[in-house]
Coordinates of N, CA, C and O in Angstrom, one line a residue:
M1491 N 33.0 -29.1 -62.6 CA 32.2 -29.4 -61.4 C 30.7 -29.4 -61.9 O 30.0 -28.5 -61.7
G1492 N 30.4 -30.4 -62.7 CA 29.1 -30.5 -63.3 C 27.9 -30.8 -62.3 O 26.8 -30.7 -62.7
S1493 N 28.2 -31.1 -61.1 CA 27.2 -31.4 -60.1 C 26.7 -30.1 -59.4 O 25.8 -30.2 -58.6
F1494 N 27.2 -29.0 -59.7 CA 26.8 -27.7 -59.0 C 25.4 -27.3 -59.4 O 25.1 -27.2 -60.6
Q1495 N 24.6 -27.0 -58.4 CA 23.2 -26.7 -58.7 C 22.8 -25.3 -58.1 O 22.9 -25.1 -56.9
L1496 N 22.3 -24.4 -59.0 CA 21.9 -23.1 -58.5 C 20.5 -23.2 -57.8 O 20.1 -22.3 -57.0
E1497 N 19.7 -24.2 -58.1 CA 18.3 -24.3 -57.6 C 18.4 -24.3 -56.0 O 17.5 -23.8 -55.4
D1498 N 19.4 -25.0 -55.5 CA 19.6 -25.1 -54.0 C 19.7 -23.7 -53.4 O 19.2 -23.4 -52.4
F1499 N 20.5 -22.8 -54.1 CA 20.7 -21.4 -53.6 C 19.4 -20.6 -53.7 O 19.0 -19.9 -52.8
A1500 N 18.6 -20.8 -54.8 CA 17.3 -20.1 -54.9 C 16.3 -20.6 -53.9 O 15.6 -19.7 -53.3
A1501 N 16.3 -21.9 -53.6 CA 15.4 -22.4 -52.6 C 15.8 -21.8 -51.2 O 14.9 -21.4 -50.4
G1502 N 17.0 -21.7 -50.9 CA 17.5 -21.1 -49.6 C 17.1 -19.7 -49.5 O 16.7 -19.2 -48.5
W1503 N 17.2 -18.9 -50.6 CA 16.9 -17.5 -50.6 C 15.4 -17.3 -50.3 O 15.1 -16.4 -49.5
I1504 N 14.6 -18.1 -51.0 CA 13.1 -17.9 -50.8 C 12.8 -18.3 -49.4 O 12.0 -17.6 -48.7
G1505 N 13.3 -19.4 -48.9 CA 13.1 -19.8 -47.5 C 13.5 -18.7 -46.5 O 12.9 -18.4 -45.5
G1506 N 14.7 -18.2 -46.7 CA 15.2 -17.1 -45.8 C 14.4 -15.9 -45.8 O 14.1 -15.3 -44.7
A1507 N 13.9 -15.4 -47.0 CA 13.1 -14.2 -47.0 C 11.8 -14.5 -46.3 O 11.3 -13.6 -45.6
A1508 N 11.2 -15.7 -46.6 CA 9.9 -16.0 -45.9 C 10.0 -16.0 -44.4 O 9.2 -15.5 -43.7
S1509 N 11.1 -16.6 -43.9 CA 11.3 -16.7 -42.5 C 11.5 -15.3 -41.8 O 11.0 -15.1 -40.7
V1510 N 12.1 -14.4 -42.5 CA 12.3 -13.1 -42.0 C 10.9 -12.3 -41.9 O 10.6 -11.7 -40.9
I1511 N 10.2 -12.4 -43.0 CA 8.9 -11.7 -43.0 C 7.9 -12.2 -41.9 O 7.3 -11.4 -41.2
V1512 N 7.9 -13.5 -41.7 CA 7.0 -14.1 -40.7 C 7.5 -13.9 -39.3 O 6.8 -13.6 -38.4
G1513 N 8.8 -14.1 -39.1 CA 9.4 -14.2 -37.8 C 9.9 -12.9 -37.2 O 10.2 -12.8 -36.0
H1514 N 10.2 -11.9 -38.0 CA 10.8 -10.7 -37.5 C 10.0 -10.0 -36.4 O 10.7 -9.5 -35.4
P1515 N 8.7 -9.8 -36.4 CA 8.0 -9.2 -35.3 C 8.2 -9.9 -34.0 O 8.5 -9.3 -33.0
L1516 N 8.2 -11.2 -34.0 CA 8.4 -11.9 -32.7 C 9.9 -11.9 -32.3 O 10.2 -11.8 -31.1
D1517 N 10.8 -11.9 -33.3 CA 12.2 -11.7 -33.0 C 12.5 -10.4 -32.3 O 13.3 -10.2 -31.4
T1518 N 11.8 -9.3 -32.8 CA 11.9 -8.0 -32.2 C 11.5 -8.0 -30.8 O 12.2 -7.5 -29.9
V1519 N 10.4 -8.6 -30.5 CA 9.9 -8.7 -29.1 C 10.9 -9.5 -28.2 O 11.2 -9.0 -27.1
K1520 N 11.4 -10.6 -28.7 CA 12.4 -11.4 -28.0 C 13.6 -10.6 -27.7 O 14.1 -10.6 -26.6
T1521 N 14.1 -9.8 -28.7 CA 15.3 -9.1 -28.5 C 15.1 -8.0 -27.5 O 16.0 -7.7 -26.6
R1522 N 14.0 -7.3 -27.5 CA 13.7 -6.3 -26.5 C 13.6 -6.8 -25.1 O 14.1 -6.3 -24.2
L1523 N 12.9 -8.0 -25.0 CA 12.8 -8.6 -23.7 C 14.2 -9.1 -23.2 O 14.5 -8.9 -22.0
Q1524 N 15.0 -9.6 -24.0 CA 16.3 -10.0 -23.6 C 17.2 -8.8 -23.2 O 18.1 -9.0 -22.3
A1525 N 17.0 -7.7 -23.7 CA 17.7 -6.5 -23.4 C 17.3 -6.0 -22.0 O 18.1 -5.2 -21.4
G1526 N 16.2 -6.4 -21.5 CA 15.7 -6.0 -20.2 C 15.5 -4.5 -20.0 O 15.9 -3.9 -19.0
V1527 N 14.9 -3.9 -21.0 CA 14.7 -2.5 -20.9 C 13.3 -2.1 -20.5 O 12.5 -1.5 -21.2
G1528 N 12.9 -2.5 -19.2 CA 11.7 -2.1 -18.6 C 10.4 -2.9 -19.0 O 9.3 -2.4 -18.8
Y1529 N 10.5 -4.0 -19.7 CA 9.3 -4.7 -20.1 C 9.1 -5.8 -19.1 O 10.0 -6.5 -18.7
R1530 N 7.8 -5.9 -18.6 CA 7.5 -6.9 -17.6 C 7.4 -8.3 -18.1 O 7.9 -9.3 -17.5
N1531 N 6.8 -8.5 -19.2 CA 6.6 -9.8 -19.8 C 6.3 -9.6 -21.3 O 6.3 -8.5 -21.9
T1532 N 6.1 -10.7 -22.0 CA 5.9 -10.7 -23.5 C 4.7 -9.8 -23.9 O 4.9 -9.0 -24.8
L1533 N 3.6 -10.0 -23.3 CA 2.4 -9.2 -23.6 C 2.6 -7.7 -23.4 O 2.2 -6.9 -24.2
G1534 N 3.3 -7.4 -22.2 CA 3.6 -6.0 -21.9 C 4.5 -5.4 -22.9 O 4.3 -4.3 -23.3
C1535 N 5.5 -6.2 -23.4 CA 6.4 -5.7 -24.4 C 5.7 -5.4 -25.7 O 5.8 -4.4 -26.3
I1536 N 4.8 -6.4 -26.1 CA 4.0 -6.2 -27.3 C 3.2 -4.9 -27.3 O 3.1 -4.1 -28.2
R1537 N 2.5 -4.7 -26.1 CA 1.6 -3.5 -26.0 C 2.5 -2.3 -26.0 O 2.1 -1.3 -26.6
T1538 N 3.6 -2.3 -25.3 CA 4.4 -1.1 -25.3 C 5.0 -0.7 -26.6 O 4.9 0.5 -27.0
V1539 N 5.5 -1.7 -27.3 CA 6.0 -1.4 -28.7 C 4.9 -0.9 -29.6 O 5.1 0.1 -30.3
Y1540 N 3.7 -1.5 -29.5 CA 2.6 -1.1 -30.4 C 2.2 0.4 -30.0 O 2.0 1.2 -30.9
R1541 N 2.1 0.6 -28.7 CA 1.6 2.0 -28.3 C 2.6 3.0 -28.6 O 2.2 4.1 -29.1
R1542 N 3.9 2.8 -28.5 CA 4.9 3.8 -28.7 C 5.4 3.9 -30.1 O 5.7 5.0 -30.6
E1543 N 5.3 2.8 -30.9 CA 5.9 2.8 -32.2 C 5.0 2.3 -33.3 O 5.4 2.2 -34.4
S1544 N 3.7 2.0 -33.0 CA 2.7 1.4 -33.9 C 3.2 0.0 -34.4 O 4.2 -0.5 -33.9
V1545 N 2.5 -0.5 -35.3 CA 2.8 -1.8 -35.9 C 4.2 -1.8 -36.5 O 4.9 -2.8 -36.5
F1546 N 4.6 -0.6 -37.0 CA 5.9 -0.5 -37.7 C 7.1 -0.8 -36.7 O 8.2 -1.2 -37.1
G1547 N 6.8 -0.6 -35.4 CA 7.9 -0.9 -34.4 C 8.3 -2.4 -34.4 O 9.4 -2.7 -34.1
F1548 N 7.4 -3.3 -34.8 CA 7.7 -4.7 -34.8 C 8.6 -5.1 -36.0 O 9.2 -6.1 -36.0
F1549 N 8.5 -4.2 -37.0 CA 9.3 -4.4 -38.2 C 10.5 -3.6 -38.3 O 11.2 -3.5 -39.4
K1550 N 10.9 -2.9 -37.2 CA 12.0 -2.0 -37.2 C 13.3 -2.8 -37.5 O 13.5 -3.8 -36.9
G1551 N 14.1 -2.3 -38.4 CA 15.3 -2.9 -38.8 C 15.2 -4.2 -39.6 O 16.1 -4.9 -39.8
M1552 N 14.0 -4.3 -40.3 CA 13.8 -5.6 -41.0 C 14.5 -5.5 -42.4 O 14.8 -6.6 -43.0
S1553 N 14.7 -4.4 -43.0 CA 15.3 -4.3 -44.3 C 16.7 -5.0 -44.4 O 16.9 -5.8 -45.3
F1554 N 17.5 -4.8 -43.4 CA 18.8 -5.5 -43.4 C 18.7 -7.0 -43.3 O 19.2 -7.7 -44.1
P1555 N 17.9 -7.5 -42.3 CA 17.7 -9.0 -42.2 C 17.1 -9.6 -43.5 O 17.4 -10.7 -43.9
L1556 N 16.1 -8.9 -44.1 CA 15.5 -9.4 -45.3 C 16.5 -9.6 -46.4 O 16.5 -10.6 -47.1
A1557 N 17.4 -8.6 -46.5 CA 18.4 -8.7 -47.6 C 19.5 -9.7 -47.2 O 19.8 -10.6 -48.0
S1558 N 20.0 -9.6 -46.0 CA 21.1 -10.4 -45.6 C 20.8 -11.9 -45.2 O 21.5 -12.8 -45.6
I1559 N 19.7 -12.1 -44.5 CA 19.3 -13.5 -44.1 C 18.9 -14.3 -45.3 O 19.2 -15.5 -45.4
A1560 N 18.3 -13.7 -46.3 CA 17.9 -14.4 -47.5 C 19.2 -14.8 -48.2 O 19.3 -16.0 -48.6
V1561 N 20.2 -14.0 -48.3 CA 21.4 -14.3 -48.9 C 22.2 -15.4 -48.1 O 22.7 -16.4 -48.6
Y1562 N 22.1 -15.2 -46.7 CA 22.8 -16.1 -45.8 C 22.2 -17.5 -45.9 O 22.9 -18.5 -46.1
N1563 N 20.9 -17.6 -45.9 CA 20.2 -18.9 -46.1 C 20.5 -19.5 -47.4 O 20.7 -20.8 -47.5
S1564 N 20.5 -18.7 -48.4 CA 20.9 -19.2 -49.8 C 22.2 -19.8 -49.8 O 22.4 -20.9 -50.3
V1565 N 23.2 -19.2 -49.2 CA 24.6 -19.7 -49.2 C 24.7 -20.9 -48.4 O 25.3 -21.9 -48.9
V1566 N 24.1 -20.9 -47.2 CA 24.2 -22.1 -46.3 C 23.5 -23.3 -47.0 O 24.0 -24.4 -47.0
F1567 N 22.3 -23.1 -47.5 CA 21.5 -24.2 -48.1 C 22.3 -24.7 -49.3 O 22.4 -25.9 -49.5
G1568 N 22.7 -23.8 -50.2 CA 23.4 -24.2 -51.4 C 24.8 -24.9 -51.1 O 25.1 -25.9 -51.8
V1569 N 25.5 -24.4 -50.1 CA 26.8 -25.0 -49.8 C 26.5 -26.5 -49.3 O 27.2 -27.4 -49.6
F1570 N 25.5 -26.6 -48.4 CA 25.2 -27.9 -47.8 C 24.9 -28.9 -49.0 O 25.4 -30.0 -49.1
S1571 N 23.9 -28.5 -49.8 CA 23.4 -29.4 -50.8 C 24.5 -29.7 -51.9 O 24.6 -30.9 -52.3
N1572 N 25.2 -28.7 -52.3 CA 26.2 -29.0 -53.3 C 27.4 -29.8 -52.7 O 28.0 -30.6 -53.4
T1573 N 27.8 -29.5 -51.5 CA 28.8 -30.3 -50.8 C 28.4 -31.8 -50.7 O 29.2 -32.7 -51.0
Q1574 N 27.2 -32.0 -50.3 CA 26.7 -33.4 -50.1 C 26.7 -34.1 -51.5 O 27.1 -35.2 -51.7
R1575 N 26.2 -33.4 -52.5 CA 26.2 -33.9 -53.9 C 27.6 -34.2 -54.4 O 27.9 -35.3 -55.0
F1576 N 28.5 -33.3 -54.2 CA 29.9 -33.5 -54.6 C 30.5 -34.7 -53.9 O 31.2 -35.5 -54.5
L1577 N 30.3 -34.8 -52.6 CA 30.9 -35.9 -51.9 C 30.4 -37.3 -52.4 O 31.1 -38.2 -52.5
S1578 N 29.1 -37.3 -52.6 CA 28.4 -38.6 -53.1 C 29.0 -38.9 -54.4 O 29.3 -40.1 -54.7
R1579 N 29.1 -38.0 -55.3 CA 29.5 -38.3 -56.7 C 31.0 -38.6 -56.7 O 31.5 -39.4 -57.4
H1580 N 31.8 -37.9 -55.8 CA 33.2 -38.2 -55.8 C 33.5 -39.6 -55.2 O 34.4 -40.3 -55.7
R1581 N 32.7 -40.0 -54.2 CA 32.9 -41.3 -53.6 C 32.5 -42.4 -54.6 O 33.2 -43.4 -54.7
C1582 N 31.5 -42.2 -55.4 CA 31.0 -43.2 -56.4 C 31.8 -43.2 -57.7 O 31.9 -44.2 -58.4
G1583 N 32.3 -42.0 -58.0 CA 33.0 -41.9 -59.3 C 32.2 -41.8 -60.5 O 32.6 -41.9 -61.6
E1584 N 30.9 -41.7 -60.4 CA 29.9 -41.6 -61.5 C 29.4 -40.2 -61.5 O 28.5 -39.8 -60.8
P1585 N 29.8 -39.4 -62.5 CA 29.4 -38.0 -62.5 C 27.9 -37.8 -62.8 O 27.4 -36.8 -62.3
E1586 N 27.3 -38.6 -63.6 CA 25.9 -38.3 -64.0 C 24.9 -39.1 -63.1 O 23.7 -38.7 -63.0
A1587 N 25.3 -40.1 -62.5 CA 24.4 -40.9 -61.7 C 24.1 -40.2 -60.4 O 24.9 -39.5 -59.9
G1588 N 22.9 -40.5 -59.8 CA 22.6 -39.9 -58.5 C 22.9 -40.9 -57.4 O 22.0 -41.7 -57.0
P1589 N 24.1 -41.0 -57.0 CA 24.5 -42.0 -56.0 C 23.8 -41.8 -54.6 O 23.4 -40.7 -54.3
P1590 N 23.6 -42.8 -53.9 CA 22.9 -42.7 -52.6 C 23.9 -41.9 -51.6 O 25.1 -42.1 -51.7
R1591 N 23.3 -41.1 -50.8 CA 24.1 -40.4 -49.8 C 24.3 -41.2 -48.6 O 23.4 -41.9 -48.1
T1592 N 25.4 -41.1 -48.0 CA 25.7 -41.9 -46.8 C 25.7 -40.9 -45.6 O 25.7 -39.7 -45.7
L1593 N 25.8 -41.5 -44.4 CA 25.8 -40.7 -43.2 C 27.1 -39.8 -43.1 O 27.0 -38.7 -42.7
S1594 N 28.2 -40.4 -43.6 CA 29.4 -39.6 -43.6 C 29.3 -38.4 -44.5 O 29.9 -37.3 -44.2
D1595 N 28.7 -38.6 -45.7 CA 28.5 -37.4 -46.6 C 27.6 -36.4 -45.9 O 28.0 -35.2 -46.0
L1596 N 26.6 -36.8 -45.3 CA 25.7 -35.9 -44.6 C 26.5 -35.1 -43.5 O 26.3 -33.9 -43.3
L1597 N 27.3 -35.8 -42.7 CA 28.0 -35.3 -41.6 C 29.0 -34.2 -42.1 O 29.1 -33.1 -41.6
L1598 N 29.8 -34.6 -43.1 CA 30.8 -33.7 -43.6 C 30.1 -32.4 -44.3 O 30.6 -31.3 -44.1
A1599 N 29.1 -32.7 -45.1 CA 28.4 -31.5 -45.7 C 27.8 -30.6 -44.6 O 27.8 -29.4 -44.8
S1600 N 27.3 -31.2 -43.5 CA 26.7 -30.4 -42.4 C 27.8 -29.5 -41.8 O 27.6 -28.4 -41.4
M1601 N 29.0 -30.1 -41.6 CA 30.1 -29.4 -41.0 C 30.6 -28.3 -41.9 O 30.8 -27.2 -41.4
V1602 N 30.7 -28.5 -43.1 CA 31.1 -27.4 -44.1 C 30.1 -26.3 -44.0 O 30.4 -25.1 -43.9
A1603 N 28.8 -26.6 -44.1 CA 27.7 -25.6 -44.1 C 27.7 -24.9 -42.7 O 27.5 -23.7 -42.6
G1604 N 28.0 -25.6 -41.6 CA 28.1 -25.0 -40.3 C 29.2 -24.0 -40.2 O 29.0 -22.9 -39.6
V1605 N 30.4 -24.3 -40.8 CA 31.5 -23.3 -40.7 C 31.1 -22.1 -41.5 O 31.3 -20.9 -41.1
V1606 N 30.5 -22.2 -42.7 CA 30.0 -21.1 -43.5 C 28.9 -20.3 -42.7 O 29.0 -19.1 -42.6
S1607 N 28.0 -21.0 -42.0 CA 27.0 -20.4 -41.3 C 27.5 -19.5 -40.1 O 27.0 -18.4 -40.0
V1608 N 28.4 -20.0 -39.4 CA 29.0 -19.2 -38.3 C 29.7 -18.0 -38.8 O 29.6 -16.9 -38.3
G1609 N 30.5 -18.2 -39.9 CA 31.2 -17.0 -40.4 C 30.3 -15.9 -40.9 O 30.7 -14.8 -40.8
L1610 N 29.2 -16.3 -41.5 CA 28.3 -15.3 -42.0 C 27.3 -14.8 -41.0 O 26.9 -13.7 -40.9
G1611 N 26.8 -15.7 -40.1 CA 25.7 -15.5 -39.2 C 26.1 -14.5 -38.1 O 25.2 -13.7 -37.7
G1612 N 27.3 -14.5 -37.5 CA 27.6 -13.7 -36.4 C 27.5 -12.2 -36.7 O 26.7 -11.5 -36.1
P1613 N 28.1 -11.7 -37.8 CA 28.0 -10.3 -38.1 C 26.6 -9.9 -38.5 O 26.1 -8.8 -38.2
V1614 N 25.9 -10.8 -39.2 CA 24.5 -10.5 -39.6 C 23.6 -10.3 -38.3 O 22.8 -9.4 -38.2
D1615 N 23.7 -11.2 -37.4 CA 22.9 -11.1 -36.1 C 23.3 -9.9 -35.3 O 22.4 -9.2 -34.8
L1616 N 24.5 -9.5 -35.3 CA 24.9 -8.3 -34.5 C 24.3 -7.1 -35.1 O 23.7 -6.3 -34.3
I1617 N 24.3 -6.9 -36.4 CA 23.7 -5.7 -37.0 C 22.2 -5.7 -36.8 O 21.6 -4.7 -36.5
K1618 N 21.6 -6.9 -37.0 CA 20.1 -7.0 -36.9 C 19.7 -6.6 -35.5 O 18.7 -5.9 -35.3
I1619 N 20.4 -7.1 -34.4 CA 20.0 -6.8 -33.1 C 20.2 -5.3 -32.8 O 19.3 -4.7 -32.1
R1620 N 21.2 -4.7 -33.3 CA 21.4 -3.3 -33.0 C 20.3 -2.4 -33.7 O 19.9 -1.5 -33.1
L1621 N 19.9 -2.9 -34.9 CA 18.8 -2.1 -35.5 C 17.5 -2.3 -34.7 O 16.7 -1.4 -34.6
Q1622 N 17.2 -3.5 -34.2 CA 16.0 -3.8 -33.5 C 16.0 -3.0 -32.1 O 14.9 -2.7 -31.6
M1623 N 17.1 -2.7 -31.6 CA 17.1 -2.0 -30.3 C 17.0 -0.5 -30.4 O 17.0 0.2 -29.4
Q1624 N 16.9 0.0 -31.6 CA 16.7 1.5 -31.8 C 15.3 1.8 -31.4 O 14.4 1.5 -32.1
T1625 N 15.1 2.4 -30.2 CA 13.8 2.8 -29.8 C 13.5 4.3 -29.7 O 12.4 4.7 -29.6
Q1626 N 14.5 5.1 -29.8 CA 14.3 6.5 -29.7 C 14.6 7.2 -31.1 O 15.6 6.8 -31.7
P1627 N 13.8 8.2 -31.4 CA 14.1 9.0 -32.6 C 15.4 9.8 -32.4 O 15.7 10.1 -31.2
F1628 N 16.1 10.1 -33.4 CA 17.2 11.0 -33.3 C 17.0 12.2 -34.1 O 16.2 12.3 -35.0
Q1629 N 17.8 13.3 -33.8 CA 17.7 14.6 -34.4 C 18.6 14.6 -35.6 O 19.8 14.2 -35.6
A1630 N 18.1 15.2 -36.8 CA 19.0 15.4 -37.9 C 18.5 16.7 -38.6 O 17.4 16.8 -39.1
G1631 N 19.4 17.7 -38.5 CA 19.1 18.9 -39.2 C 17.8 19.6 -38.6 O 17.1 20.2 -39.4
G1632 N 17.6 19.5 -37.3 CA 16.4 20.2 -36.8 C 15.1 19.4 -36.9 O 14.1 19.8 -36.4
H1633 N 15.2 18.2 -37.5 CA 14.0 17.4 -37.7 C 14.2 16.1 -36.9 O 15.3 15.5 -36.8
K1634 N 13.1 15.6 -36.3 CA 13.1 14.3 -35.7 C 13.1 13.2 -36.8 O 12.3 13.3 -37.7
V1635 N 14.0 12.3 -36.7 CA 14.0 11.2 -37.7 C 13.7 9.9 -36.9 O 14.3 9.6 -35.9
A1636 N 12.8 9.1 -37.4 CA 12.5 7.8 -36.8 C 13.7 7.0 -36.8 O 14.4 6.9 -37.8
A1637 N 14.0 6.3 -35.7 CA 15.2 5.4 -35.7 C 15.2 4.4 -36.8 O 14.2 3.8 -37.1
G1638 N 16.3 4.3 -37.5 CA 16.4 3.3 -38.5 C 15.9 3.8 -39.9 O 15.9 3.1 -40.8
C1639 N 15.4 5.1 -40.0 CA 14.8 5.6 -41.2 C 15.6 6.7 -41.7 O 16.3 7.4 -41.0
S1640 N 15.5 7.0 -43.0 CA 16.0 8.2 -43.6 C 15.1 8.6 -44.7 O 14.3 7.8 -45.2
G1641 N 15.3 9.8 -45.2 CA 14.4 10.2 -46.3 C 13.0 10.4 -45.9 O 12.6 11.3 -45.1
P1642 N 12.0 9.6 -46.5 CA 10.6 9.8 -46.3 C 10.2 9.6 -44.8 O 9.0 9.8 -44.5
C1643 N 11.0 9.1 -44.0 CA 10.6 8.8 -42.6 C 10.8 10.1 -41.7 O 10.5 10.1 -40.5
L1644 N 11.2 11.2 -42.3 CA 11.3 12.4 -41.5 C 10.0 12.9 -40.9 O 9.0 12.8 -41.5
R1645 N 10.1 13.3 -39.7 CA 8.9 13.8 -39.0 C 9.2 15.3 -38.6 O 10.3 15.6 -38.2
R1646 N 8.1 16.1 -38.6 CA 8.3 17.5 -38.2 C 7.7 17.7 -36.9 O 6.7 17.2 -36.5

């Protein structure tokens, strides 16, 4: 399978990591608002999260999405590009030439990537949302521990 390209996976990983870093604070606000836990509106939610949890409250639970969504985007992007490339080359029968892509190649590659996306995305989203909804510290060995933290996050 000489048409397989790792660059597509790398590009997907970089794009996934960048989207998490930029979008996670707003996604946290959206998730809190959707849960309907006493926030009146978007601005009220932002103020409440900042007042109760500081800036770090907007990034709560970000480590898991940063790791998983970067891998998720990498796989989906790579599967799509490599499937499309495989279909085009298989249809033309020329392994080294860069054959033009057709609408049917695009459609089938999108369907394959969509199946992979749903299989990976559901569990990733569930864990991410549960981490974002942690708003109360919990007790561990007599110490308050910030939700979602362990080790250096201990508070006395």
